Coordinates of C-alpha atoms in Angstrom, one line a residue:
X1 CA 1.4 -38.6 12.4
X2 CA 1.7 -39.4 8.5
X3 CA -1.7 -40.2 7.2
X4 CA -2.0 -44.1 6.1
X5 CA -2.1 -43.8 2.1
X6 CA -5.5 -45.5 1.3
X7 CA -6.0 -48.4 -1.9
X8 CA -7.9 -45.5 -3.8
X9 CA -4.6 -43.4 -3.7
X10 CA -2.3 -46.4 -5.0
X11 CA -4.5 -47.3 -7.4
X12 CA -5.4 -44.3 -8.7
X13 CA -1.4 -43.5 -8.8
X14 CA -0.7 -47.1 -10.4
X15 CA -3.2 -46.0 -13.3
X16 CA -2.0 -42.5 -13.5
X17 CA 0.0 -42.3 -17.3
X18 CA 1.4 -39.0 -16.2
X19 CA 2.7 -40.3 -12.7
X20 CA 6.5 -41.0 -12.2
X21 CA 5.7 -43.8 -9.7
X22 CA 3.9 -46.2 -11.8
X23 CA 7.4 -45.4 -14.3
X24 CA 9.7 -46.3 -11.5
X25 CA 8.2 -49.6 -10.1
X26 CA 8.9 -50.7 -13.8
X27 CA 12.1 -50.0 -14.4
X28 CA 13.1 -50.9 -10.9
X29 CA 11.9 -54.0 -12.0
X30 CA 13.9 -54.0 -15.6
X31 CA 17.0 -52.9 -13.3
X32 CA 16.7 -55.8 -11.2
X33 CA 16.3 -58.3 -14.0
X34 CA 18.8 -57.1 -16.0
X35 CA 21.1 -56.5 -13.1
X36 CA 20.5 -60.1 -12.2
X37 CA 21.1 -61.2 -15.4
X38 CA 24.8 -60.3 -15.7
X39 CA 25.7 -61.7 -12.7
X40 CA 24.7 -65.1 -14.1
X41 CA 25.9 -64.5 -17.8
X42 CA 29.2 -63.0 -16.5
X43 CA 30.9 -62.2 -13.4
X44 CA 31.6 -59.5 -10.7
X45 CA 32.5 -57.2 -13.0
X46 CA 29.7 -57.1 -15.5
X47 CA 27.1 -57.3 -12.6
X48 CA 28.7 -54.3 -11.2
X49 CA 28.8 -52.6 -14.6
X50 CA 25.1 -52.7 -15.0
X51 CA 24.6 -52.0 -11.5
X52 CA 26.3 -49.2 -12.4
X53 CA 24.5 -48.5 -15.4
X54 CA 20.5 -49.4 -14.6
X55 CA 20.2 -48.1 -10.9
X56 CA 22.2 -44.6 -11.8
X57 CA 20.6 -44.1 -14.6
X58 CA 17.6 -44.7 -12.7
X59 CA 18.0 -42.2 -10.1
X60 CA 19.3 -39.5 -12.6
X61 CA 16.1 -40.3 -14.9
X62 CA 13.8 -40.2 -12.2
X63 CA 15.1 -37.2 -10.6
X64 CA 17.2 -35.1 -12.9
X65 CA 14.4 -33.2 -14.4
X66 CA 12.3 -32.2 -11.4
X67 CA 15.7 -31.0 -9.2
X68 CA 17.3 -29.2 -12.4
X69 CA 13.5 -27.8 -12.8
X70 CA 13.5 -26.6 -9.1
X71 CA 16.7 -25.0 -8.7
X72 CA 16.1 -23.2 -11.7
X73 CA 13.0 -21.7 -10.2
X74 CA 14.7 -20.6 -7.8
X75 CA 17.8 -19.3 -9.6
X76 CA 15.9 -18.1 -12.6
X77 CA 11.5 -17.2 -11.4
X78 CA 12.4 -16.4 -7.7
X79 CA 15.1 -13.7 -8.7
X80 CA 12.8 -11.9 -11.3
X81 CA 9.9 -12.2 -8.8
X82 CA 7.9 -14.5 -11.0
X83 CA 5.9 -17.1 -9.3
X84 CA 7.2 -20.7 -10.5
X85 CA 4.3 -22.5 -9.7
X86 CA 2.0 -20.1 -12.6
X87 CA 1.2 -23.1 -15.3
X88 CA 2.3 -20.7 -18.6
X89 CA -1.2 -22.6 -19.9
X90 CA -3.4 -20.6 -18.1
X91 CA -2.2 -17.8 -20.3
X92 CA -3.3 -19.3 -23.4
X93 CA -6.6 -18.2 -23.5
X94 CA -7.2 -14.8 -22.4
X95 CA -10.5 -14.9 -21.1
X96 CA -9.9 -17.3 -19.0
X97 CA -6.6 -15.6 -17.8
X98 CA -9.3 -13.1 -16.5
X99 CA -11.1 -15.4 -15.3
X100 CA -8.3 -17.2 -12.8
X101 CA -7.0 -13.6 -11.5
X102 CA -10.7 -13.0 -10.8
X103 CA -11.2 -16.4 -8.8
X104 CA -7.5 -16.0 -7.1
X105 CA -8.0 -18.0 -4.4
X106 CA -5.6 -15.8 -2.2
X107 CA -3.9 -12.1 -2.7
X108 CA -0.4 -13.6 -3.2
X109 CA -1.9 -15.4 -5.9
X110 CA -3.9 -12.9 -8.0
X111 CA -0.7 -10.3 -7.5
X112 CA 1.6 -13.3 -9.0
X113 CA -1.2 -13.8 -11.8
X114 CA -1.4 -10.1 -11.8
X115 CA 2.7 -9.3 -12.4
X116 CA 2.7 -11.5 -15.5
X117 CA -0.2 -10.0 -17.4
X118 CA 0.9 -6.8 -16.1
X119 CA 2.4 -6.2 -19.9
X120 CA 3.4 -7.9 -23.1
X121 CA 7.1 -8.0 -21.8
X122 CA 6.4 -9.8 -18.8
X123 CA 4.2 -12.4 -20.8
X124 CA 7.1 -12.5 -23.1
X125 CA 9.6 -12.7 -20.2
X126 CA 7.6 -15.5 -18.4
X127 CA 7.3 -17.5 -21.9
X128 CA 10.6 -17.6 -22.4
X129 CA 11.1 -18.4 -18.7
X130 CA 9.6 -21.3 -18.6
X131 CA 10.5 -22.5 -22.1
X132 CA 14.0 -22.5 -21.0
X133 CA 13.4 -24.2 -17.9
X134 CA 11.9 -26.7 -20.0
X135 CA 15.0 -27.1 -22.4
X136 CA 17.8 -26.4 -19.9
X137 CA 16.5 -29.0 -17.5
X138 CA 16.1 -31.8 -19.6
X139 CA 19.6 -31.1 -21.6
X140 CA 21.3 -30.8 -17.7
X141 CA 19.3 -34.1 -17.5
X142 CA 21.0 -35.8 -20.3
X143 CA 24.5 -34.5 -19.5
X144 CA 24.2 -35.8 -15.8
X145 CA 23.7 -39.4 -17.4
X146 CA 26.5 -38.5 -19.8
X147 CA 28.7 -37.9 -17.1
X148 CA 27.6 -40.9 -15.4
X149 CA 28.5 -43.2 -18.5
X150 CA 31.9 -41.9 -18.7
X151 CA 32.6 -42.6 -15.2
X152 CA 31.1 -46.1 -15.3
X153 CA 33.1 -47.1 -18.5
X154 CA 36.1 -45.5 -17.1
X155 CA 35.5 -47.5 -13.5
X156 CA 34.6 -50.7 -15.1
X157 CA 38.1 -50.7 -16.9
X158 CA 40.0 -49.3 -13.8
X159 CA 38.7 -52.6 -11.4
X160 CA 39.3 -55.0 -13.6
X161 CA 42.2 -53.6 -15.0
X162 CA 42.9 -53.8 -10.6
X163 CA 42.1 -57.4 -10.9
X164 CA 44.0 -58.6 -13.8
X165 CA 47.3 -57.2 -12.6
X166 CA 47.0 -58.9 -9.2
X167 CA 46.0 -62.2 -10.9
X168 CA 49.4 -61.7 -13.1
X169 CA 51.2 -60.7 -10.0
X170 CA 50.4 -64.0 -8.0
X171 CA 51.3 -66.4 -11.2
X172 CA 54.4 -64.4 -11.2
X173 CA 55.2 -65.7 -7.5
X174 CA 54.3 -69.2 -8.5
X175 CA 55.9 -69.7 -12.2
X176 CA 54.5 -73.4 -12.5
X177 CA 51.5 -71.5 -12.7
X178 CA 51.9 -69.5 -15.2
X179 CA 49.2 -69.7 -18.2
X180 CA 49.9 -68.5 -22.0
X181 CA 49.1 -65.1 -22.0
X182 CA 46.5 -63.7 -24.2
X183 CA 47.1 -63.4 -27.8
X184 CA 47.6 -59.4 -28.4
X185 CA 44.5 -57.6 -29.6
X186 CA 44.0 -56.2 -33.0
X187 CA 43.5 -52.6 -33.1
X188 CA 40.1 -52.7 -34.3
X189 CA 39.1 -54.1 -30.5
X190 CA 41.2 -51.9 -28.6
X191 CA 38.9 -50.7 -25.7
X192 CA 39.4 -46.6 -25.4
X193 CA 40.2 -45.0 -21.9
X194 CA 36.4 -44.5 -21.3
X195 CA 35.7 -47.4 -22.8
X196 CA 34.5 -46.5 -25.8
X197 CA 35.6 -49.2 -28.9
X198 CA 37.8 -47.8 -31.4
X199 CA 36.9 -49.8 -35.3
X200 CA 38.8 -48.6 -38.3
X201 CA 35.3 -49.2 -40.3
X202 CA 33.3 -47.1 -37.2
X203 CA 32.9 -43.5 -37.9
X204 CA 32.7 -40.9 -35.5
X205 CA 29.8 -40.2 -33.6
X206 CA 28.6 -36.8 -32.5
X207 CA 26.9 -36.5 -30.3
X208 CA 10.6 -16.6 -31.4
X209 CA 11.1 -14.0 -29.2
X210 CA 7.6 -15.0 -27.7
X211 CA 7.3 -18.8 -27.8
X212 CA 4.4 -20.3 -28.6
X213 CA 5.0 -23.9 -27.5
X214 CA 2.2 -25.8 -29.7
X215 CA 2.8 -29.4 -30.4
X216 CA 6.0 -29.4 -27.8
X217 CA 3.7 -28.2 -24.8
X218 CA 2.7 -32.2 -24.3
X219 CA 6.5 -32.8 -23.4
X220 CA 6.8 -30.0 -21.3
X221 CA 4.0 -30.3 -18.7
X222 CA 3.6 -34.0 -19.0
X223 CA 6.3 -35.4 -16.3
X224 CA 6.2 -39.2 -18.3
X225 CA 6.7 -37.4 -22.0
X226 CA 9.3 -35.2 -20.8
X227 CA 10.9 -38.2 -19.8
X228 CA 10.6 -39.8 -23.5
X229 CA 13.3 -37.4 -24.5
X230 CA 16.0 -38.0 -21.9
X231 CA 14.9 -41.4 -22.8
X232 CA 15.8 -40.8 -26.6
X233 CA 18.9 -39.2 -25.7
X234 CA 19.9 -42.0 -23.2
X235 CA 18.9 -44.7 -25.3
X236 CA 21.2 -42.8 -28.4
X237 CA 23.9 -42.4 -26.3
X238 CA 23.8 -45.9 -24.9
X239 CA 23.7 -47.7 -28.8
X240 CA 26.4 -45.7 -29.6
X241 CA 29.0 -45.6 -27.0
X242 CA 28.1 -49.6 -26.3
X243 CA 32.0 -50.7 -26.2
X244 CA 31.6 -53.8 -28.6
X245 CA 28.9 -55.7 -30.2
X246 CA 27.6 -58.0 -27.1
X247 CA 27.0 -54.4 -26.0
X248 CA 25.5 -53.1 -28.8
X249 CA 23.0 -56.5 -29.0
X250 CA 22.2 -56.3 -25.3
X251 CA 21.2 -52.5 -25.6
X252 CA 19.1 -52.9 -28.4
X253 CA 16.7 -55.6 -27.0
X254 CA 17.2 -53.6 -23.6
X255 CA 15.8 -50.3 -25.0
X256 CA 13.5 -52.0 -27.4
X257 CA 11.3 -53.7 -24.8
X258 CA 12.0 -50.5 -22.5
X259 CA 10.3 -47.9 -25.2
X260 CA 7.7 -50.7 -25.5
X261 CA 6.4 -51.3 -22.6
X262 CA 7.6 -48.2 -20.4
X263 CA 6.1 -45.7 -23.6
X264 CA 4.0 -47.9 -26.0
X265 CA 2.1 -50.6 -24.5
X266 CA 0.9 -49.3 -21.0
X267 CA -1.6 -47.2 -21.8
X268 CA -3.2 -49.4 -24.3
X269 CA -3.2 -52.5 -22.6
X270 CA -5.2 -50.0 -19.8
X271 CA -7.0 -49.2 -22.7
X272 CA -8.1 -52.2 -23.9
X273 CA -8.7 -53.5 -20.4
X274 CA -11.2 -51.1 -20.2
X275 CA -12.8 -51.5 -23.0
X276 CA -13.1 -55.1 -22.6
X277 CA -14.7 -54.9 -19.2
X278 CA -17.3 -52.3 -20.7
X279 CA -18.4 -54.5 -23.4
X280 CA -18.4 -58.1 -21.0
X281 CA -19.5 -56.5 -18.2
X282 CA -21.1 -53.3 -19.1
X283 CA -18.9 -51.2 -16.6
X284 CA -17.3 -48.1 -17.6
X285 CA -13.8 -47.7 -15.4
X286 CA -12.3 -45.0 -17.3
X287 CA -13.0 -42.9 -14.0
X288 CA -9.6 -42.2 -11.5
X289 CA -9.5 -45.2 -8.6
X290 CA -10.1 -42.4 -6.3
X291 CA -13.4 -41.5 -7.4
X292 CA -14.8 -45.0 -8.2
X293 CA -14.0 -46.0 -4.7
X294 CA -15.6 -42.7 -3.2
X295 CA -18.9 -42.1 -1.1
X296 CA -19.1 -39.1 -3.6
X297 CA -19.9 -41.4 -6.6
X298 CA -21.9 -44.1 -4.4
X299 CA -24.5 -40.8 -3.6
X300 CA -24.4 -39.4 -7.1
X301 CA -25.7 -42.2 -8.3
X302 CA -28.2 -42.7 -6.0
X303 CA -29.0 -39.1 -6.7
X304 CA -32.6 -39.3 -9.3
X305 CA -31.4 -35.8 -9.9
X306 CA -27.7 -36.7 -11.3
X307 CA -29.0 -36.6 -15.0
X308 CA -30.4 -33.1 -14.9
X309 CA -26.9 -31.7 -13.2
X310 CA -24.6 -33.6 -16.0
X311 CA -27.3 -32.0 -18.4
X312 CA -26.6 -28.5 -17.4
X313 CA -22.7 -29.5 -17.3
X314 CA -23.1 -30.1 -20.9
X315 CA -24.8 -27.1 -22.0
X316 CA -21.8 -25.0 -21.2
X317 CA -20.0 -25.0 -24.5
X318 CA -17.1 -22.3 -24.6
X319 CA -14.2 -23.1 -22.5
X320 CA -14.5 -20.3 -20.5
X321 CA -18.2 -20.8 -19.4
X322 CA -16.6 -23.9 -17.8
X323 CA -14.0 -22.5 -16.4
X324 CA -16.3 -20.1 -14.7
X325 CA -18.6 -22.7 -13.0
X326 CA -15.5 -24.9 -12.3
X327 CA -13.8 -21.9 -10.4
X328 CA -17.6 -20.3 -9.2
X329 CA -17.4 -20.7 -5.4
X330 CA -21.1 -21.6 -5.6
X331 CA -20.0 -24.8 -7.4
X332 CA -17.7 -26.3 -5.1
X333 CA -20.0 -29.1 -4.1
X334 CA -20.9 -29.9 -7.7
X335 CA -20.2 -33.4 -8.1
X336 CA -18.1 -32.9 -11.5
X337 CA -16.5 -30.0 -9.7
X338 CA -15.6 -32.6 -6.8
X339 CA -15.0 -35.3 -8.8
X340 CA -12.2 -33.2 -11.3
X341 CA -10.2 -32.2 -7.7
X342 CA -9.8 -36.0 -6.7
X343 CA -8.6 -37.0 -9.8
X344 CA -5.8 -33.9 -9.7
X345 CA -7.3 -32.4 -13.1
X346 CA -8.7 -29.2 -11.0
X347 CA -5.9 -28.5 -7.8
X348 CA -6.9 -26.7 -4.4
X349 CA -5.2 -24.1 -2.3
X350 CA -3.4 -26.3 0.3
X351 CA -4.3 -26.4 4.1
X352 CA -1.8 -23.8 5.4
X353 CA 0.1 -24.5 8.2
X354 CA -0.3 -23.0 11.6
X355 CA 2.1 -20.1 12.8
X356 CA 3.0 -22.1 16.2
X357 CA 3.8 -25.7 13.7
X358 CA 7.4 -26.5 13.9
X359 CA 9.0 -27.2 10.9
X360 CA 7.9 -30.7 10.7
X361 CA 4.1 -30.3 11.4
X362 CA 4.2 -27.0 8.3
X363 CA 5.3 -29.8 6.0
X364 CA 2.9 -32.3 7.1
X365 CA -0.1 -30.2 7.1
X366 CA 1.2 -28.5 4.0
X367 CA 2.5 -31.5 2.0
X368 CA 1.5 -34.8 3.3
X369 CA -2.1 -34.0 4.9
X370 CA -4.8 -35.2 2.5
X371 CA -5.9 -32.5 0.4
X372 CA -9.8 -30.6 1.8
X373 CA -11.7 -31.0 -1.6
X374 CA -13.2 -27.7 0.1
X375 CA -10.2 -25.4 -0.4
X376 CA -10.2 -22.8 -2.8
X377 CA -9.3 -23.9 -6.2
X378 CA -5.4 -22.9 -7.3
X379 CA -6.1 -21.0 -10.7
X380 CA -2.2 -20.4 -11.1
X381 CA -2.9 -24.0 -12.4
X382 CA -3.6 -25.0 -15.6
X383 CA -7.5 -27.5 -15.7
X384 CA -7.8 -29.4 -18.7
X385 CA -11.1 -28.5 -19.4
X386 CA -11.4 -31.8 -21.8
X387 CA -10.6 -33.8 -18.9
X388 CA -13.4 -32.3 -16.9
X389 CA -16.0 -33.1 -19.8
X390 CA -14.8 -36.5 -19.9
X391 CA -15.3 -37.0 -16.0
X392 CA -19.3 -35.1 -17.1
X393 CA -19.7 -37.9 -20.0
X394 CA -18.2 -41.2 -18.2
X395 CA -20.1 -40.3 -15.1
X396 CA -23.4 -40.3 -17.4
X397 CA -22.2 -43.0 -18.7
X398 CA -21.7 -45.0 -15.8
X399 CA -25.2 -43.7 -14.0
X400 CA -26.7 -45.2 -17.4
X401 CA -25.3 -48.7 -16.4
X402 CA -26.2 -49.0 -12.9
X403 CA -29.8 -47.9 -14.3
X404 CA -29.6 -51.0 -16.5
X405 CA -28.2 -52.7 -13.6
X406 CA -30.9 -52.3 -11.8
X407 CA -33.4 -53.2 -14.3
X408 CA -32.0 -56.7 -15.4
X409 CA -31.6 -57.7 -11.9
X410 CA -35.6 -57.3 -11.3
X411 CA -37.8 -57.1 -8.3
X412 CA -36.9 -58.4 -4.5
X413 CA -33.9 -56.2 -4.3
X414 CA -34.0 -52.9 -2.7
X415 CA -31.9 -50.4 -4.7
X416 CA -28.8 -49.4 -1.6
X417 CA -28.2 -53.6 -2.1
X418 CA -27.7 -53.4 -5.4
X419 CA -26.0 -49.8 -5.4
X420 CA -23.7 -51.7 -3.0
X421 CA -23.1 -54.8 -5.5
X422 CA -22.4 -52.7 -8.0
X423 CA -19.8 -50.5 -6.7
X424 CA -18.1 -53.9 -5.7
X425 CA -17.9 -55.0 -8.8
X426 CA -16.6 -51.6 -10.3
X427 CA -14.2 -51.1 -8.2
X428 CA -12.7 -55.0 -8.4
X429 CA -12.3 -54.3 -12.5
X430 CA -10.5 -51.0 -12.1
X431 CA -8.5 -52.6 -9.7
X432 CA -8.1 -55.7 -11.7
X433 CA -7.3 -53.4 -14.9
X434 CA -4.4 -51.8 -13.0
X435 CA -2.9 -54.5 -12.1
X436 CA -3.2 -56.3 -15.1
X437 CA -1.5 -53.1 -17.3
X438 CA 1.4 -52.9 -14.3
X439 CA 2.2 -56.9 -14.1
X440 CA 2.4 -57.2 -17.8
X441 CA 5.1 -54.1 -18.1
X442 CA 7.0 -55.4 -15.0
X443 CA 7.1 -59.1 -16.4
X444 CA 8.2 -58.0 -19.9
X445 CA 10.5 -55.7 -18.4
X446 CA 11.9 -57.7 -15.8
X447 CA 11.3 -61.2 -16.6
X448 CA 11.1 -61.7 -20.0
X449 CA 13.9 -58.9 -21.2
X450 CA 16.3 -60.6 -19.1
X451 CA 15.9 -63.8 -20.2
X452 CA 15.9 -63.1 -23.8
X453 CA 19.2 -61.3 -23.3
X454 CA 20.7 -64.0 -21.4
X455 CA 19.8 -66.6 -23.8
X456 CA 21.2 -64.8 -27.1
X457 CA 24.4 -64.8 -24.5
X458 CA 24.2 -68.6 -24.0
X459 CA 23.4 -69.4 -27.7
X460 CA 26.9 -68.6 -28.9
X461 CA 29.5 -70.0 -26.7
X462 CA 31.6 -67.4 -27.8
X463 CA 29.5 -64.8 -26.3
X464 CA 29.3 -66.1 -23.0
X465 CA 32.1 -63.7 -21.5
X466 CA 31.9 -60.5 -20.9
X467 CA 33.6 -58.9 -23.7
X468 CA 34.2 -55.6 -22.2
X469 CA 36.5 -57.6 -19.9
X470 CA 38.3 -59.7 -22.4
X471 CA 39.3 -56.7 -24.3
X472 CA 40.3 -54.6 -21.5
X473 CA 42.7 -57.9 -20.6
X474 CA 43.9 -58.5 -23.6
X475 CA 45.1 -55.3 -24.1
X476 CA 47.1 -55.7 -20.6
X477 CA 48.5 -59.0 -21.8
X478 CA 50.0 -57.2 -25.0
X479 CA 51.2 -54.0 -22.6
X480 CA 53.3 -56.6 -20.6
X481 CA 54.4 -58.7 -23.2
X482 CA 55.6 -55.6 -24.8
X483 CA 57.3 -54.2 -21.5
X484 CA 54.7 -50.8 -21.2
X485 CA 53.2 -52.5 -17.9
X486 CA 55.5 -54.3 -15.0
X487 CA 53.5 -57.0 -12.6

């Protein structure tokens, strides 16, 4: 049996910037408005074109990097007997290199950890590795929606060129019928065989032997910046080859409000959400959904003791002092330690499966069983070790508030009543913050995007059609006329 998902999980997903779900439920939602939107402005044939278009694009955005990035571990890690799933991070800092072969949860994994500091040339070798996994998955990425462009341009042109021809073919059979035929194009608006628009005033478009990644690191291991590039690329190639200017228009406020609020806005309206709710209410909810709807923050803070353990959190000051109580078995049941694995900042060891599972049960108790915050900590991982501090300081933070909590509601309470209150009304903000950050994107995206670019289509009664169409049939009109096509 699939475990039910529980409203910390969705939450705490909803508000996750580096999540790819809280990413898709918007653009889904920009798809289906925009989608939508051409059916009403135009006809068959544009609706299908941005079908086409928004839900291909979609799935190859959504997808493209993470199966180009698996194969690739396969045809490239796997063959050189590197371990894929060894975050090229944890190398950074030697010490605490030594420090996560020395808490290897498992053998397999301290010989993996083991085989790429075995020598320079391995570190190089694994570098390079994953720096080109990095690069080749994301430009694979880009030429899979470049691909998927051509076809759609080229399909597009093919059904309504399909269309036209029948519709010239029937007034044929019935001459009284017959309408003026369409005034040959000029060869400034000829649509190209992929549907590219040739213009006589248009030019062209064209498209460390031991790498330290630096700045570009924040692209590679975030999943949401890594998409920002095939982003760039797709919202390039999209301005460019847009076929005439009701393209070109319609892209421009499409990818405008896209960047915005897929890129931009999110994470500050959370932000300022946040902030706002601190300062009204004197809540902090910058903690995960999961944690702020846990029994593990309910008893820290009734725990008179909390203060002293955050205390002796903060007193480790080098990185790898707090690496080393993170990873220190002895730890495990720290409440920062428990805290940073159910916000997915510190990974675990998963359950393993039973030899006597079938194939289904391995991948359930493997993959979709809820993770034992008791399992040995993966150190093949990379911890963000500021992320960790900031769960230490929020947590203080929030223990601070409840203490003023208690205080201004004075004496005839007993302090689980309160404890109770005010866990309610922490987790109804975060929740509230969420929503309020995902319902804003989704309307801008797939309200209000829409509707702006089916007004500028309805201001100009000469941009009501879907000009990708009337070219394409125009250019048919001339091609009989001039004896290249028979009907």
């Amino acid at each position: 049996m699939i475990p039910a998902i529980s409203a910390s999980k969705i939450y705490s997903t909803l508000g996750n910037e580096n999540s790819l779900i809280p990413l898709a439920i918007k653009d889904i939602a920009n798809s289906t408005g925009l989608t939508a939107a051409s059916y009403l402005a135009g006809d068959e044939a544009e609706g299908r074109d941005r079908f086409i278009d928004e839900f291909g694009t979609q799935a190859i955005w959504l997808f493209g990097i993470p199966v180009y990035k698996k194969l690739l571990d396969l045809g490239l890690f796997k063959t050189l007997g590197f371990d894929p799933k060894v975050d090229v991070r944890v190398l950074k800092n030697p010490d605490i290199f030594e420090k996560a072969k020395e808490y290897a949860a498992n053998d397999k994994i301290k010989a993996s950890l083991e085989k790429i500091g075995k020598s320079q040339k391995n570190i190089k070798i694994f570098k390079g590795l994953t720096f080109g996994k990095f690069v080749a998955s994301t430009f694979l990425t880009i030429a899979s929606y470049y691909g998927l462009t051509k076809f759609r341009h080229k399909h597009t042109e093919e059904h309504i060129k399909e269309e036209f021809l029948k519709k010239q073919a029937a007034l044929k059979t019935t001459p009284h019928k017959i309408k003026p035929a369409f005034a040959a194009p000029s060869l400034q608006k000829v649509p190209s065989a992929f549907g590219g628009v040739h213009n006589s005033t248009k030019t062209a478009q064209k498209q460390d032997k031991n790498p330290s990644f630096g700045g570009i690191q924040d692209f590679m291991f975030s999943p949401t910046k890594n998409l920002m590039i095939v982003d760039g690329s797709i919202t390039a190639e999209r301005i460019f080859e847009s076929r005439n200017p009701q393209d070109t228009i319609g892209y421009i406020v499409k990818e405008g409000s896209f960047w915005a609020f897929m890129y931009l806005l999110g994470g500050r309206i959370q932000k300022h959400v946040e902030n706002s709710t601190e300062k009204k209410h004197n809540m902090n909810i910058k903690l995960d959904a999961r944690v702020i709807e846990s029994e593990e923050l309910k008893n820290a803070l009734k725990n008179k003791d909390l203060p002293t353990l955050l205390q002796t959190f903060s007193n480790l000051k080098k990185d790898v002092d707090i690496y080393d109580f993170i990873c220190n078995p002895n730890n495990k049941d720290n409440i920062i330690v428990k805290m940073a694995k159910m916000s997915d900042i510190i990974k675990v060891t998963p359950t393993p499966a039973k030899d006597t599972d079938r194939t289904f049960a391995k991948l359930k108790n493997t993959i979709l069983q809820p993770k034992d915050l008791n399992n040995p900590i993966d150190t093949r991982a990379f911890i963000d070790i500021d992320a960790v501090k900031s769960i230490n300081e929020n947590l203080g933070k929030l223990y601070e508030q409840f203490s003023a909590y208690k205080a201004n509601a004075g004496t005839g309470k007993q302090d689980e009543e309160l404890l109770t209150f005010f866990l309610k009304d922490l987790k109804k903000y975060k929740r509230i913050s969420i929503l309020k950050n995902i319902g804003a994107c989704i309307g801008a995206l797939g309200i209000v995007c829409p509707a702006i670019m089916l007004a500028l289509r309805f201001i100009n009664k000469d941009n009501r059609n879907f000009k990708v169409k009337e070219d394409i049939e125009q250019k048919l009109a001339a091609d009989i006329q001039a004896g290249k096509i028979k009907v």
